[in-house]
GROMACS .gro file of C-alpha atoms in nm:
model
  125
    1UNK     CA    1  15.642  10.573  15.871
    2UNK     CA    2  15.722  10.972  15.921
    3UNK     CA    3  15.452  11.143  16.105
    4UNK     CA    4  15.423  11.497  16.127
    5UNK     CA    5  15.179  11.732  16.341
    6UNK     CA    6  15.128  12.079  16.265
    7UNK     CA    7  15.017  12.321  16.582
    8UNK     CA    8  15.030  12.677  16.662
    9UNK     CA    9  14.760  12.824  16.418
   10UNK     CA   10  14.460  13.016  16.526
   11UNK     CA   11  14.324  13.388  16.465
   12UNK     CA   12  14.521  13.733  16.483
   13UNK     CA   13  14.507  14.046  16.395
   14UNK     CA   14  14.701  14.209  16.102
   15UNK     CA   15  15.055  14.302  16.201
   16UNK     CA   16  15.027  14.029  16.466
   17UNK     CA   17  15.239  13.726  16.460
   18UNK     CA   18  15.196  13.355  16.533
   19UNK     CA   19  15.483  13.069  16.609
   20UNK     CA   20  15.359  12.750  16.377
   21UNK     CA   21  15.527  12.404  16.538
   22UNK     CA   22  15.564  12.070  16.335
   23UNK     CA   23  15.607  11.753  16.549
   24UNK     CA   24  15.791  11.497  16.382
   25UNK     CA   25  15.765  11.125  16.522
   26UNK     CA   26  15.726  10.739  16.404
   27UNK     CA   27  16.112  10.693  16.177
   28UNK     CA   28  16.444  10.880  16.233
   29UNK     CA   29  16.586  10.991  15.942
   30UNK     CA   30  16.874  11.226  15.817
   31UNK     CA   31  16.897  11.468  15.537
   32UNK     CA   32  16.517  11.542  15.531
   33UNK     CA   33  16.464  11.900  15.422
   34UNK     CA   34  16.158  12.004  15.596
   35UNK     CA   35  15.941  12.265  15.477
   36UNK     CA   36  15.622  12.469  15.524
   37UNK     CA   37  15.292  12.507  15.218
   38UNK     CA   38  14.989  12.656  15.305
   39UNK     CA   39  14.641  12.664  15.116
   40UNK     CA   40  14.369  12.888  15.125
   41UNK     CA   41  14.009  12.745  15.034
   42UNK     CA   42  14.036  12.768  14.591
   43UNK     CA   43  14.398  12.798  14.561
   44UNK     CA   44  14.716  12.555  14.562
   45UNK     CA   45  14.907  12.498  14.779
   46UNK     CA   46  15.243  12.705  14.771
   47UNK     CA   47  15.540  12.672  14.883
   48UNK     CA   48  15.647  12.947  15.201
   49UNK     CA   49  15.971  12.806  15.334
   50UNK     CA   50  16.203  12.518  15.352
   51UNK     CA   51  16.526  12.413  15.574
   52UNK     CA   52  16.762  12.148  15.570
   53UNK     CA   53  16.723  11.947  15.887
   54UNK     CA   54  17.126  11.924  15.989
   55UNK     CA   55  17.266  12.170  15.778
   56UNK     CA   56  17.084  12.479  15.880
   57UNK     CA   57  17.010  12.608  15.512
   58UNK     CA   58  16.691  12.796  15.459
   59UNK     CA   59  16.470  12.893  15.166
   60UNK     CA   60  16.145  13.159  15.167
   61UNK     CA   61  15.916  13.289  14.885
   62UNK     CA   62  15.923  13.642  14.808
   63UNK     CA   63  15.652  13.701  14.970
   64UNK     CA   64  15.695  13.577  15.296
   65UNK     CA   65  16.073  13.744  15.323
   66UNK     CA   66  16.197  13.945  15.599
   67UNK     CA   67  15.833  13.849  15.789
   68UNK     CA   68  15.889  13.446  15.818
   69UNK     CA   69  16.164  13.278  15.964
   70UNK     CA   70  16.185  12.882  16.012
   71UNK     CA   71  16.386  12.745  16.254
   72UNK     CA   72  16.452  12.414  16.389
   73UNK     CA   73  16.527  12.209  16.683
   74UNK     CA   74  16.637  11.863  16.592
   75UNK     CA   75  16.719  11.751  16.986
   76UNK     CA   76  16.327  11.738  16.984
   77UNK     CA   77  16.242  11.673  16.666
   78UNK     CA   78  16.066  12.027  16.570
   79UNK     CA   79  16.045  12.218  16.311
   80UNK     CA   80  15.886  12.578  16.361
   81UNK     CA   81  15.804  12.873  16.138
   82UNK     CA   82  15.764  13.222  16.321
   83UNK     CA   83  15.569  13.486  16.141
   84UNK     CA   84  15.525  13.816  16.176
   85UNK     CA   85  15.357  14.157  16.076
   86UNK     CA   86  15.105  13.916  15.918
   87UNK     CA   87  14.895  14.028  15.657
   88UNK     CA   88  14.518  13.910  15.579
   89UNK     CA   89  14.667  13.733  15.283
   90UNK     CA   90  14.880  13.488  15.474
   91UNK     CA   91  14.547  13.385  15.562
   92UNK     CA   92  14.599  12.999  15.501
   93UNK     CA   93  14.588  12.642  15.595
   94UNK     CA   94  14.939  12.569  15.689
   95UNK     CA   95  15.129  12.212  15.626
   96UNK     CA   96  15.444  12.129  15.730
   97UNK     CA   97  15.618  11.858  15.465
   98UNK     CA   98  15.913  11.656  15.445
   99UNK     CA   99  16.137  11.590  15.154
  100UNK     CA  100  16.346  11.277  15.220
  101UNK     CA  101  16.745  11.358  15.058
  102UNK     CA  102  16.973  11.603  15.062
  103UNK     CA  103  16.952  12.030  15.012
  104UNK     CA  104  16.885  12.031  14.649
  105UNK     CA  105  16.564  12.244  14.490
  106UNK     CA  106  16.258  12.124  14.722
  107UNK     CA  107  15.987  12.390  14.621
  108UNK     CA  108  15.689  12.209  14.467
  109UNK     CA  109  15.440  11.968  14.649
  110UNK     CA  110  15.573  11.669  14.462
  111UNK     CA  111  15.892  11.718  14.614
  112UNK     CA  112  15.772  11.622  14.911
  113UNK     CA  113  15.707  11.268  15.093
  114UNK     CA  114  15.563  11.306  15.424
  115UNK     CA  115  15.272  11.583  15.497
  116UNK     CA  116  15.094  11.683  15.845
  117UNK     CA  117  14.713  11.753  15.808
  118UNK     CA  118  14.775  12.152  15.860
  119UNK     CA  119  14.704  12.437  16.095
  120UNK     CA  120  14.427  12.701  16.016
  121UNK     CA  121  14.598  13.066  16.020
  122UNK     CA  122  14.350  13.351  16.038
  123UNK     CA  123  14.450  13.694  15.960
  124UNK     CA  124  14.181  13.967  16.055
  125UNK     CA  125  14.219  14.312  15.838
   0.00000   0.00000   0.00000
């Protein structure tokens, strides 16, 4: 069983930036593309950003480009998304996700196996 654990969110002002964290722990696994939803109260969930876990590949909606980057450190089983010059609508409840298989087209919430129960991100304006 995959377990993951979001940390890192809280409240910041807009233009600020915050470093999101996502533990993973309880089964090893390769070619997991890990990614990053969030949801704000009445909306879906979207899709922000996605990497492969060995192959270093990453993905962002349009949105989110040139002010997110996700990273990862596999020695310690962590994935992390850094944002910046955050806005009041990346106001969000942020989930980190993984897709068990290879880099192929991971975007939608269905594509995705394992889920952590989210950080709150609060943008002030």
């Amino acid at each position: 069983q995959v377990q993951l654990v979001e940390s890192g969110g809280g409240l910041v002002q807009a233009g600020g930036s915050l470093r999101l964290s996502c533990a993973a722990s309880g089964r090893t696994f390769t070619n997991a593309v890990m990614g990053w939803f969030r949801q704000a109260p009445g909306k879906e969930r979207a899709f922000v950003a996605r990497i492969s876990w060995s192959g270093g590949l990453t993905d962002y909606t349009n949105s989110v480009k040139g002010r997110f980057t996700i990273s990862r450190d596999n020695a310690k089983n962590m994935v992390y998304l850094r944002m910046n010059s955050l806005k009041p609508e990346d106001t969000a409840v942020y989930y980190c996700a993984a897709a068990l298989g290879p880099w192929a087209n991971q975007k939608t919430v269905s594509d995705y196996n394992y889920w952590g129960k989210g950080t709150l991100v609060t943008v002030s304006s």
